[in-house]
mmJSON file of the N, C-alpha and C atoms, coordinates in Angstrom:
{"data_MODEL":{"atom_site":{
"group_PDB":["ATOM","ATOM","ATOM","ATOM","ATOM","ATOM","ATOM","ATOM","ATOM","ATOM","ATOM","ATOM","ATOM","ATOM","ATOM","ATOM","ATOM","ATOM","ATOM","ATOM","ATOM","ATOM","ATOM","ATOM","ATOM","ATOM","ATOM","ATOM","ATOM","ATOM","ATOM","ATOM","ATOM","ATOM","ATOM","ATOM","ATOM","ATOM","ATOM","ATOM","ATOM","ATOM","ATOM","ATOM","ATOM","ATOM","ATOM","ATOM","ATOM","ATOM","ATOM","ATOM","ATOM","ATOM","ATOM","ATOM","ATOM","ATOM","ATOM","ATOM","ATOM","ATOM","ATOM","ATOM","ATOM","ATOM","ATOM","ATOM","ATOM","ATOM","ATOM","ATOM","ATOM","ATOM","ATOM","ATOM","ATOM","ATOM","ATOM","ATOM","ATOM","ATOM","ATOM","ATOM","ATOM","ATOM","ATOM","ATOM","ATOM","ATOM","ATOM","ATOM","ATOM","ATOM","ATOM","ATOM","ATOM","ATOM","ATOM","ATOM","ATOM","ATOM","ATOM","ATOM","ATOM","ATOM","ATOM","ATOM","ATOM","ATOM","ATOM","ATOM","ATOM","ATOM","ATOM","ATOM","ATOM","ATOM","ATOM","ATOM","ATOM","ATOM","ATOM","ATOM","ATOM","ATOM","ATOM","ATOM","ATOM","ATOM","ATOM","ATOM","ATOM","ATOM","ATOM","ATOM","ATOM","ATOM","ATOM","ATOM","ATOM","ATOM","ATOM","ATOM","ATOM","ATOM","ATOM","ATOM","ATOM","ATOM","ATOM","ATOM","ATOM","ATOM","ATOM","ATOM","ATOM","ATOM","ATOM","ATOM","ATOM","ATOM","ATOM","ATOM","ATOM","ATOM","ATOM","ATOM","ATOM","ATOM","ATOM","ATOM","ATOM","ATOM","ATOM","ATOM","ATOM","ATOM","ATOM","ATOM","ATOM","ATOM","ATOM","ATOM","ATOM","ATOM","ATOM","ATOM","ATOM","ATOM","ATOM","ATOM","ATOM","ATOM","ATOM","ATOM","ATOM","ATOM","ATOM","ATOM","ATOM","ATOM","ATOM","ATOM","ATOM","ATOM","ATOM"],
"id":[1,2,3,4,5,6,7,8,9,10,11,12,13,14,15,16,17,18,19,20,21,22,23,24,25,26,27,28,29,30,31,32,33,34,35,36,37,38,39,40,41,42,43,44,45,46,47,48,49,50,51,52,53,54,55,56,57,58,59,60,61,62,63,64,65,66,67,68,69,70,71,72,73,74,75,76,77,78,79,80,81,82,83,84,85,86,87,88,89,90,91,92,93,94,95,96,97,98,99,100,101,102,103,104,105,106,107,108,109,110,111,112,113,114,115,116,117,118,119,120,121,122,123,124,125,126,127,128,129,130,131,132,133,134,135,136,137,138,139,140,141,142,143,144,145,146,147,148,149,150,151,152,153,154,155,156,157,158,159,160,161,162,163,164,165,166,167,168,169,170,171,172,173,174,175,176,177,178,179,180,181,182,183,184,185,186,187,188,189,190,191,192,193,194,195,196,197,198,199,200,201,202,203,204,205,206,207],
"type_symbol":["N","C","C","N","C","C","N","C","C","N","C","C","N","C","C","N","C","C","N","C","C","N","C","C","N","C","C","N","C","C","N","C","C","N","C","C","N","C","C","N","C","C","N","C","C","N","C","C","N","C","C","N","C","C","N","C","C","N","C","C","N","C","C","N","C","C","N","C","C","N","C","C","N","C","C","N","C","C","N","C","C","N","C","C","N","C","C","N","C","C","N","C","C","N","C","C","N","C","C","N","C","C","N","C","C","N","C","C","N","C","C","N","C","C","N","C","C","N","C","C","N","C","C","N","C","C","N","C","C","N","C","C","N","C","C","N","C","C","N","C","C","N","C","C","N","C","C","N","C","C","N","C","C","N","C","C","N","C","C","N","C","C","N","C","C","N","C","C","N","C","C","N","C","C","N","C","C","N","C","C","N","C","C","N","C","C","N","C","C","N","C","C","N","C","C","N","C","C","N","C","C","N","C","C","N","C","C"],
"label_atom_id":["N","CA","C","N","CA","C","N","CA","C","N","CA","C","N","CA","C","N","CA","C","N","CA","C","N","CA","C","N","CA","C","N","CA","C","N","CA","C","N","CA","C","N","CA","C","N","CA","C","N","CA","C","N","CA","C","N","CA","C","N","CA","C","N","CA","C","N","CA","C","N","CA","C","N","CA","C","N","CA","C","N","CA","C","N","CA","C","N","CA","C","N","CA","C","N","CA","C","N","CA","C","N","CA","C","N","CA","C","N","CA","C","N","CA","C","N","CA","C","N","CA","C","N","CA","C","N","CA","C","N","CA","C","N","CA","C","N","CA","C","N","CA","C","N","CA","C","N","CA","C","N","CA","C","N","CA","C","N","CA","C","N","CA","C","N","CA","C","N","CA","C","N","CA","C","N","CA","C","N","CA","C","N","CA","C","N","CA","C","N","CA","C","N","CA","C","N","CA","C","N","CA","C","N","CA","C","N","CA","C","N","CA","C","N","CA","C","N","CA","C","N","CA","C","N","CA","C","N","CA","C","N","CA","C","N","CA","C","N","CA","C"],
"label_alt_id":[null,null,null,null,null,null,null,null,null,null,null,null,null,null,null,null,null,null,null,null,null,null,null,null,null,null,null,null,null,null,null,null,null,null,null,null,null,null,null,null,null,null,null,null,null,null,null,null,null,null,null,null,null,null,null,null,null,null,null,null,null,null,null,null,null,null,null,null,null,null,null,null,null,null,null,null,null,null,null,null,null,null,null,null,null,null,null,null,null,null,null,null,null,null,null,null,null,null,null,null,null,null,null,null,null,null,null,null,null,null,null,null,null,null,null,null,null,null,null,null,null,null,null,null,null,null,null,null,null,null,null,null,null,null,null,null,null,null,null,null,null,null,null,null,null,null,null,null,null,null,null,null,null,null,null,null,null,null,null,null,null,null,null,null,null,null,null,null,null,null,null,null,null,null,null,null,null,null,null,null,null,null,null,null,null,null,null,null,null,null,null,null,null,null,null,null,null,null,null,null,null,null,null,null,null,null,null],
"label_comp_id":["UNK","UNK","UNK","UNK","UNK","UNK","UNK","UNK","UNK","UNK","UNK","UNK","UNK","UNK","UNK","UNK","UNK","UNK","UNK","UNK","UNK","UNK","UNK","UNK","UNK","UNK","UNK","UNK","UNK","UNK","UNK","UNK","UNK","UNK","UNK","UNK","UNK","UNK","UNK","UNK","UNK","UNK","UNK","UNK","UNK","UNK","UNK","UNK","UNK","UNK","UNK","UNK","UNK","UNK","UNK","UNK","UNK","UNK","UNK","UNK","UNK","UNK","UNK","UNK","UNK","UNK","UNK","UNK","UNK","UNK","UNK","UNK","UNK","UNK","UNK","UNK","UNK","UNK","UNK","UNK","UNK","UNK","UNK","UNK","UNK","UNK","UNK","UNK","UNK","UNK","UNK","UNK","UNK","UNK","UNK","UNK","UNK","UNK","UNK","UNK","UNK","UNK","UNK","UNK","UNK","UNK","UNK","UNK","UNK","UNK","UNK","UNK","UNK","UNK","UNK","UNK","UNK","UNK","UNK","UNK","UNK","UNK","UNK","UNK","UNK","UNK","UNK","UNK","UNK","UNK","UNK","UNK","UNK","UNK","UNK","UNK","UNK","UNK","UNK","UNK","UNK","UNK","UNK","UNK","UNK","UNK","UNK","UNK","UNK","UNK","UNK","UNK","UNK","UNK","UNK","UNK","UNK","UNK","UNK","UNK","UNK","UNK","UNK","UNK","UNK","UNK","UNK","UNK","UNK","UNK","UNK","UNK","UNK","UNK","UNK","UNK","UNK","UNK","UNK","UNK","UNK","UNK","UNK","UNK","UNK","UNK","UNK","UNK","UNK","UNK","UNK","UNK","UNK","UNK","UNK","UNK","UNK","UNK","UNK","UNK","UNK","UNK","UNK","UNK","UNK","UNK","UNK"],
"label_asym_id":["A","A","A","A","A","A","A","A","A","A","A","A","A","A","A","A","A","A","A","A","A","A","A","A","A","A","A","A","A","A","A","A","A","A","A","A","A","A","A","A","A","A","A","A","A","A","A","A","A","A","A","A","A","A","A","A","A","A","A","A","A","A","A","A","A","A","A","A","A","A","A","A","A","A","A","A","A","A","A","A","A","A","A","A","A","A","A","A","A","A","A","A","A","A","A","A","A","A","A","A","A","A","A","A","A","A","A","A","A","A","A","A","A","A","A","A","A","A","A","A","A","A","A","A","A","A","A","A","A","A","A","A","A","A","A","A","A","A","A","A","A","A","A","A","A","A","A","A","A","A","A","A","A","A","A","A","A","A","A","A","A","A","A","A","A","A","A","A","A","A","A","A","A","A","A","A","A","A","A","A","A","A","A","A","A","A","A","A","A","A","A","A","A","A","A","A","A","A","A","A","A","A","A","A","A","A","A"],
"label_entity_id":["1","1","1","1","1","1","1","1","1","1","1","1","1","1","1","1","1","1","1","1","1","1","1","1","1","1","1","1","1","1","1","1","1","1","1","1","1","1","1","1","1","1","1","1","1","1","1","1","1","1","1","1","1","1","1","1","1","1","1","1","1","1","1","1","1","1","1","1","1","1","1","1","1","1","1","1","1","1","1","1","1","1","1","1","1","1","1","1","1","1","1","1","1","1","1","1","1","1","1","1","1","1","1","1","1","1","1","1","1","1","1","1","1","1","1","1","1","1","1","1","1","1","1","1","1","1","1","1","1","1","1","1","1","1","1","1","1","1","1","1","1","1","1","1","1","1","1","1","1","1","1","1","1","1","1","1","1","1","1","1","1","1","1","1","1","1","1","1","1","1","1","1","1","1","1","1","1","1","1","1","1","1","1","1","1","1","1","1","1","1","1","1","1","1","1","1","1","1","1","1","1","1","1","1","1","1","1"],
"label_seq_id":[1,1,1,2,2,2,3,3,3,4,4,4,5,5,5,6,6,6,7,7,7,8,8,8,9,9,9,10,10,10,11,11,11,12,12,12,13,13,13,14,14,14,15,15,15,16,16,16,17,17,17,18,18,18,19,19,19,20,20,20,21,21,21,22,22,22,23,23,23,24,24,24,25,25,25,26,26,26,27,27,27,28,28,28,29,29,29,30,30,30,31,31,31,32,32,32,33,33,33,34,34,34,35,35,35,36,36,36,37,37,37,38,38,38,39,39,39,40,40,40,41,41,41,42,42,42,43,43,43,44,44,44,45,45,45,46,46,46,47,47,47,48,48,48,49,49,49,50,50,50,51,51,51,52,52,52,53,53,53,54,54,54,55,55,55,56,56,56,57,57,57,58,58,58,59,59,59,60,60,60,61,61,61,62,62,62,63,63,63,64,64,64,65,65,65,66,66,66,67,67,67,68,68,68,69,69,69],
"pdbx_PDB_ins_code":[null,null,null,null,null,null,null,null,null,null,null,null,null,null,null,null,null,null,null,null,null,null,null,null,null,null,null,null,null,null,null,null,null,null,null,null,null,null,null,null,null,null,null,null,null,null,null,null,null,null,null,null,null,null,null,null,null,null,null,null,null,null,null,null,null,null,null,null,null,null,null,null,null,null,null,null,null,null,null,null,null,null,null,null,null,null,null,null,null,null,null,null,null,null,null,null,null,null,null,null,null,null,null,null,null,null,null,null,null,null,null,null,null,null,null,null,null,null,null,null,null,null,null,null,null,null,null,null,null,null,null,null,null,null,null,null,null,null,null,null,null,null,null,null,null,null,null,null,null,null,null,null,null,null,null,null,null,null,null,null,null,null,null,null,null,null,null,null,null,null,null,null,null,null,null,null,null,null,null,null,null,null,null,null,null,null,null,null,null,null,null,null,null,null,null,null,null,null,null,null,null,null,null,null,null,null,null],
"Cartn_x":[136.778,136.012,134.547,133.716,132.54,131.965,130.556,129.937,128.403,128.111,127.078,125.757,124.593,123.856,122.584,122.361,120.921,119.888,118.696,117.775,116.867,116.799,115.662,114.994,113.701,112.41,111.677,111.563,110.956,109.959,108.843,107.268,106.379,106.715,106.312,107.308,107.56,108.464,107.957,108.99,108.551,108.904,108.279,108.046,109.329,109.89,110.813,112.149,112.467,114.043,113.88,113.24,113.553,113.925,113.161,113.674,114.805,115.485,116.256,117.56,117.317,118.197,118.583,117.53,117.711,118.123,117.911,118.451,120.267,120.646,121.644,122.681,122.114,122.716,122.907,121.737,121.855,122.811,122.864,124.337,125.872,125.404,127.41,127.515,126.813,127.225,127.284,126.675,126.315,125.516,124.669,123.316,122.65,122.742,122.026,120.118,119.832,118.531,117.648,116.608,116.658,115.367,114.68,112.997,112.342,111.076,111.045,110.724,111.724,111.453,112.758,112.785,113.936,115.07,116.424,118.05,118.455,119.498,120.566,121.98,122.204,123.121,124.272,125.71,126.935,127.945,127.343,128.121,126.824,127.033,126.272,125.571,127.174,127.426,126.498,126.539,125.88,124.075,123.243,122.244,121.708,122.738,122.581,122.422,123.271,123.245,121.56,121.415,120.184,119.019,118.869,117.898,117.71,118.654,118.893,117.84,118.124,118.002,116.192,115.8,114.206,113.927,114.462,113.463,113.717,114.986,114.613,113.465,113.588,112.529,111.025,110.698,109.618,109.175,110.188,109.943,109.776,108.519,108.287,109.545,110.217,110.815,110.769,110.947,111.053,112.385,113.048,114.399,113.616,114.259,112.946,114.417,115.546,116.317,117.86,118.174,119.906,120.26,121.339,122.608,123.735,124.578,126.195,126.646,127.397,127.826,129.225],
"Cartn_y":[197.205,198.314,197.907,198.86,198.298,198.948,198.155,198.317,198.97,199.784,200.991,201.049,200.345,200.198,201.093,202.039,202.909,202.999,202.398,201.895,203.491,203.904,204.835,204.814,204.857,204.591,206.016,206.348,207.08,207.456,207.755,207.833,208.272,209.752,210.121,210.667,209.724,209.821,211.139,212.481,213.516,213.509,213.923,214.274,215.229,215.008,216.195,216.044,217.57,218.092,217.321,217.731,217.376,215.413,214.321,213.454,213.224,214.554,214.311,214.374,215.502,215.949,214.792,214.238,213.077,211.956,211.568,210.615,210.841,212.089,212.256,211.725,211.908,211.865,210.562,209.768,207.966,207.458,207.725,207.244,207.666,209.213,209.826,209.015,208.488,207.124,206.198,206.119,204.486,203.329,204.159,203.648,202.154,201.654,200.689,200.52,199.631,200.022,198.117,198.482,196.911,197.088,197.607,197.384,198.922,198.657,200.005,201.212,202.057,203.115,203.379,201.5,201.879,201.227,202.406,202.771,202.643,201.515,201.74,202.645,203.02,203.708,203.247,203.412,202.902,203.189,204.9,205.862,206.529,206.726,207.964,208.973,209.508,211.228,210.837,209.786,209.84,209.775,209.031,209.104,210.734,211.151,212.688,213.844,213.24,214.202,214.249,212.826,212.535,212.73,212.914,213.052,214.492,215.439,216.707,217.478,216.611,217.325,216.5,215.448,215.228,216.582,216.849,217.96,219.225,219.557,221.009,220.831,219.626,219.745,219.177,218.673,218.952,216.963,216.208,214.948,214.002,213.706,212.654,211.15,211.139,209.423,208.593,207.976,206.732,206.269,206.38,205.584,204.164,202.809,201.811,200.899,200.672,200.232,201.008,200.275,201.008,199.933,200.156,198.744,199.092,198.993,199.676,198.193,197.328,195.943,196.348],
"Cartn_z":[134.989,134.479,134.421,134.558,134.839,133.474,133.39,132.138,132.389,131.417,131.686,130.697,131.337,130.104,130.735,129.87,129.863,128.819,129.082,128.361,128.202,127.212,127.304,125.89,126.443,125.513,125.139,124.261,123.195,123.532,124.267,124.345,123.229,122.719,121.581,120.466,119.775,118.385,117.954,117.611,116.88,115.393,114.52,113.125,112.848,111.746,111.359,111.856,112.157,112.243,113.733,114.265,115.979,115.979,115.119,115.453,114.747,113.738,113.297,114.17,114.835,116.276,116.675,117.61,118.165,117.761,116.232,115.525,115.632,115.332,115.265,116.475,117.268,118.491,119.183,118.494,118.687,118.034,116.881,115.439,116.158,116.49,117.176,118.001,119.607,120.522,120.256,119.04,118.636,119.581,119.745,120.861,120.269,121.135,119.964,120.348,119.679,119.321,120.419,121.387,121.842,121.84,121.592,121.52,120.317,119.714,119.113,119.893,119.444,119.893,121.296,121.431,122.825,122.353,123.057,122.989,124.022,123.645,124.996,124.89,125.9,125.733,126.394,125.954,126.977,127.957,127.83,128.63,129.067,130.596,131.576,130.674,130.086,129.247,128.39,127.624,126.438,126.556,127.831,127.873,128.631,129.213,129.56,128.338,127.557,126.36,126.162,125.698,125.181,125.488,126.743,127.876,127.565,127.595,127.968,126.727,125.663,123.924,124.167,124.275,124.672,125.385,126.697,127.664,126.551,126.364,125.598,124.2,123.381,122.59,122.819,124.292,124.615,124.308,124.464,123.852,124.706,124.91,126.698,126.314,127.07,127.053,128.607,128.708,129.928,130.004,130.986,131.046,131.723,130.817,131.18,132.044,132.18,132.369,132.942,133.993,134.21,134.968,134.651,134.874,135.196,136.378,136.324,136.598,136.035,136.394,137.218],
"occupancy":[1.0,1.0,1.0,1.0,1.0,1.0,1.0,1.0,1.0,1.0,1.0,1.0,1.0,1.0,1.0,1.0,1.0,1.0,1.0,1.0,1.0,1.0,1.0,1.0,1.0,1.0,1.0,1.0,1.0,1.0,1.0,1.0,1.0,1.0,1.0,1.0,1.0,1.0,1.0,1.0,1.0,1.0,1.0,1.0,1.0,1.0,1.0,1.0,1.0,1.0,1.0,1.0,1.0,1.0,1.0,1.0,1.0,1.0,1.0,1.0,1.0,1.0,1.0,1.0,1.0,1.0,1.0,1.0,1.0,1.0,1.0,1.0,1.0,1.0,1.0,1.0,1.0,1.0,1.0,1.0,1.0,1.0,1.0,1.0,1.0,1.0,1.0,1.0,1.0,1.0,1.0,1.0,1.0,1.0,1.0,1.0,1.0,1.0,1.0,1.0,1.0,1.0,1.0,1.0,1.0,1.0,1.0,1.0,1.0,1.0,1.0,1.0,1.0,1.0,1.0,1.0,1.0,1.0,1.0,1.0,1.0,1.0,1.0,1.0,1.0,1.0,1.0,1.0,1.0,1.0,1.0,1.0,1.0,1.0,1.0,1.0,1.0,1.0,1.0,1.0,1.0,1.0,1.0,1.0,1.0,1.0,1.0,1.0,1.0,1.0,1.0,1.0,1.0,1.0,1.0,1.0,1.0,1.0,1.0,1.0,1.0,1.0,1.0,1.0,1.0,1.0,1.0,1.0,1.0,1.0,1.0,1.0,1.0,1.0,1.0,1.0,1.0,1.0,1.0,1.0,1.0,1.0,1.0,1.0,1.0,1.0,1.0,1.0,1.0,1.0,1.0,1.0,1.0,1.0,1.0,1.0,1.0,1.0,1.0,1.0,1.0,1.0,1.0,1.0,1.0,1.0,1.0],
"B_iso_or_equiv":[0.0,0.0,0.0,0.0,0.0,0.0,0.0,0.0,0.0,0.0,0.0,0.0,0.0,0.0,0.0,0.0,0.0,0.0,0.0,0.0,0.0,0.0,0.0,0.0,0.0,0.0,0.0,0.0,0.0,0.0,0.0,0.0,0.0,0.0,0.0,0.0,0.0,0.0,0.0,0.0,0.0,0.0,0.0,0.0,0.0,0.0,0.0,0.0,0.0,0.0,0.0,0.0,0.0,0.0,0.0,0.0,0.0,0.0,0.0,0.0,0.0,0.0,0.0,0.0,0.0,0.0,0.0,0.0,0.0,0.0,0.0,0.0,0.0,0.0,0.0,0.0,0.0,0.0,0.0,0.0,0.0,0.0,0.0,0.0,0.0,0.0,0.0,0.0,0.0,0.0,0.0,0.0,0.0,0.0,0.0,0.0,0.0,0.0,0.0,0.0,0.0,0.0,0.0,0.0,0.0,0.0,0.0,0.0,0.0,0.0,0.0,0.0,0.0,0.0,0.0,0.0,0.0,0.0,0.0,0.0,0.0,0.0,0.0,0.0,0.0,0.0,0.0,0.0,0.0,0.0,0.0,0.0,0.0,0.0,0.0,0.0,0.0,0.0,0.0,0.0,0.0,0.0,0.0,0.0,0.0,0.0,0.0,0.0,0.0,0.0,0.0,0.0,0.0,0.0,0.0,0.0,0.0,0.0,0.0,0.0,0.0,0.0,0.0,0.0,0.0,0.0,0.0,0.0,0.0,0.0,0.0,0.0,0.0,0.0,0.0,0.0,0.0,0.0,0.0,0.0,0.0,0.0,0.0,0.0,0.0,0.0,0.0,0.0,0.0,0.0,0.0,0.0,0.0,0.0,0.0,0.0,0.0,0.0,0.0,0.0,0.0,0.0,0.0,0.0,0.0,0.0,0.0],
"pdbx_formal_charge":[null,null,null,null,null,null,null,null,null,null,null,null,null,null,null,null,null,null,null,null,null,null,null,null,null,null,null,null,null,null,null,null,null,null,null,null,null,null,null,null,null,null,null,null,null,null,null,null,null,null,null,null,null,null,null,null,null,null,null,null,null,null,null,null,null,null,null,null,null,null,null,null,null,null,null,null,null,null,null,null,null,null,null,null,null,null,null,null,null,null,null,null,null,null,null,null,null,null,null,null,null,null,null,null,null,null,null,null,null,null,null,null,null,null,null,null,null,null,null,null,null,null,null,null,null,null,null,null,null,null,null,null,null,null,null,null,null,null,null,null,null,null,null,null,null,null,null,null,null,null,null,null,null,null,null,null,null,null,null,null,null,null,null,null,null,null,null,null,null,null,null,null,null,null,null,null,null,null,null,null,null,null,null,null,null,null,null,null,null,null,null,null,null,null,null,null,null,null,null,null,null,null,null,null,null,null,null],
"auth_seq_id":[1,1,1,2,2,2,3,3,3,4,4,4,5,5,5,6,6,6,7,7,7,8,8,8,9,9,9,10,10,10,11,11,11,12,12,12,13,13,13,14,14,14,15,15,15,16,16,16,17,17,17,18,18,18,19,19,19,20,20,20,21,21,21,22,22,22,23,23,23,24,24,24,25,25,25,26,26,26,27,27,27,28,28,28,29,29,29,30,30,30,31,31,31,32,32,32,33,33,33,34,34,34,35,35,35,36,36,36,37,37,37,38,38,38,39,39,39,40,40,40,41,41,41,42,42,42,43,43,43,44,44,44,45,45,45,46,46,46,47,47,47,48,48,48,49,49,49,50,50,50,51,51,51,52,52,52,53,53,53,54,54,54,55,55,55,56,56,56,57,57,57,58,58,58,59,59,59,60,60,60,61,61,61,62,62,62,63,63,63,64,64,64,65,65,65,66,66,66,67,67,67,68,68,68,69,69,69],
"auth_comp_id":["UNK","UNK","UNK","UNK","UNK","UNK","UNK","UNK","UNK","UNK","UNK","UNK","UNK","UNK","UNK","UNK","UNK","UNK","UNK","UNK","UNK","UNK","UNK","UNK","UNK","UNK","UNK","UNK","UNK","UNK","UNK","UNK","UNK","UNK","UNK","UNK","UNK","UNK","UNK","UNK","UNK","UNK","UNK","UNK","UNK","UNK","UNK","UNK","UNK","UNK","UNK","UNK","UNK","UNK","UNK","UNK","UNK","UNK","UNK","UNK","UNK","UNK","UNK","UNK","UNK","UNK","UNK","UNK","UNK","UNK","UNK","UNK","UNK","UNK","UNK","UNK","UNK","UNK","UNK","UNK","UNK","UNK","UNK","UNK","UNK","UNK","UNK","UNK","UNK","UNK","UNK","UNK","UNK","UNK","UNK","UNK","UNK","UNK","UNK","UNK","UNK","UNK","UNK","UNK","UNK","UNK","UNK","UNK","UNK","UNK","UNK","UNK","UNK","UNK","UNK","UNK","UNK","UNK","UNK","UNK","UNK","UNK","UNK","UNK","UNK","UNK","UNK","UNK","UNK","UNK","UNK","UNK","UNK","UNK","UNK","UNK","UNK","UNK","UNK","UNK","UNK","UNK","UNK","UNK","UNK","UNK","UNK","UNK","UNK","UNK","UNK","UNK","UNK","UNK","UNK","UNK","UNK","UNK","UNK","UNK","UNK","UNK","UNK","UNK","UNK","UNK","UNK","UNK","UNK","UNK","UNK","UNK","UNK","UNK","UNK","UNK","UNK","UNK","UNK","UNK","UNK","UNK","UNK","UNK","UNK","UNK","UNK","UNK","UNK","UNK","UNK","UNK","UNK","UNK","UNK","UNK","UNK","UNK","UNK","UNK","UNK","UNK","UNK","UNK","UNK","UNK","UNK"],
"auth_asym_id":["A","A","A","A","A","A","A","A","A","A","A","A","A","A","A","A","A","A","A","A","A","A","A","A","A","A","A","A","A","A","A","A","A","A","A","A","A","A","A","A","A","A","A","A","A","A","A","A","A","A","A","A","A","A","A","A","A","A","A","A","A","A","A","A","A","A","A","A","A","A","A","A","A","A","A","A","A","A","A","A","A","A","A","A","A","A","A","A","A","A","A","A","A","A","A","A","A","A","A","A","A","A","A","A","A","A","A","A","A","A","A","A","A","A","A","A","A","A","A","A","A","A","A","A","A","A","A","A","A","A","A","A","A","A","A","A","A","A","A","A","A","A","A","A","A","A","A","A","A","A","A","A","A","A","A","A","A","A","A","A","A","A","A","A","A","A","A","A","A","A","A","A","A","A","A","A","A","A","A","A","A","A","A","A","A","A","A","A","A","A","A","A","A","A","A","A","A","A","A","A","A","A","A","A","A","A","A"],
"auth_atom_id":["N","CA","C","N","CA","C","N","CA","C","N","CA","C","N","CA","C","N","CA","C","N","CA","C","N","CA","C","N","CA","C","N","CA","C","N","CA","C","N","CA","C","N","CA","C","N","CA","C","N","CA","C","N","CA","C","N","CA","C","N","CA","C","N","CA","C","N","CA","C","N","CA","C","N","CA","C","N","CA","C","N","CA","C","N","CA","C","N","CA","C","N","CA","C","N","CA","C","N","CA","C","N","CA","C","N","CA","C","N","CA","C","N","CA","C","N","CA","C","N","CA","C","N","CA","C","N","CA","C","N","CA","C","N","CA","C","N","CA","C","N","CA","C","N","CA","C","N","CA","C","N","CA","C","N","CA","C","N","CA","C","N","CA","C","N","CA","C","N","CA","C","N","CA","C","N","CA","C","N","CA","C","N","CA","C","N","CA","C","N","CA","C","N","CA","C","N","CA","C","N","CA","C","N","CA","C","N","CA","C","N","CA","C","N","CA","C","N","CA","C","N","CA","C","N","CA","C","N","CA","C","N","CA","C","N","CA","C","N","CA","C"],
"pdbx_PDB_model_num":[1,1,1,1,1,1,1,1,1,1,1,1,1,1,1,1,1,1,1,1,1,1,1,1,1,1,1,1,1,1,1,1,1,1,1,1,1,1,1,1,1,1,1,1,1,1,1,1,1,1,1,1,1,1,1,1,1,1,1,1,1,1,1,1,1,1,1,1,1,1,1,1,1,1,1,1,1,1,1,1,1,1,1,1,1,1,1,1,1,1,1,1,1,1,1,1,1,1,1,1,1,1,1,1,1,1,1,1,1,1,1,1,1,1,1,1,1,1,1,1,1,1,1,1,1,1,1,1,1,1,1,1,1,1,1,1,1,1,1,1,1,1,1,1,1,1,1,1,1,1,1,1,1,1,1,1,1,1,1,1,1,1,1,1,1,1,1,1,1,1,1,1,1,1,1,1,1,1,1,1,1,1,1,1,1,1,1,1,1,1,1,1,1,1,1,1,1,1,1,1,1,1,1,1,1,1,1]
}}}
């Protein structure tokens, strides 16, 4: 089985409900945390989710890393 690591970095941290959104959504995958501001993720789905909820709330990030071993 291969192992799935997606690094995505934060650009501009938002204030409020919206990084609350996003907070939320790091804790349900259990993303972990490898630089500030930057999350890895361990499933595809799960950095898609994440990705998806930045563009609708307007939240610049960088995917700084990807890895399929």
């Amino acid at each position: 089985m291969s192992k799935v690591a997606i690094q995505i970095k934060v650009v501009d941290v938002p204030e409020g409900w919206m990084w609350k959104e996003l907070r939320q959504i790091i804790e349900d995958v259990q993303a972990s945390t490898c630089e500030v501001k930057t999350y890895e993720f361990h499933a595809h789905g799960d950095s898609i989710v994440f990705q998806t909820k930045c563009d609708d709330l307007g939240v610049k990030y960088q995917v700084v890393h990807e890895s399929d071993d």
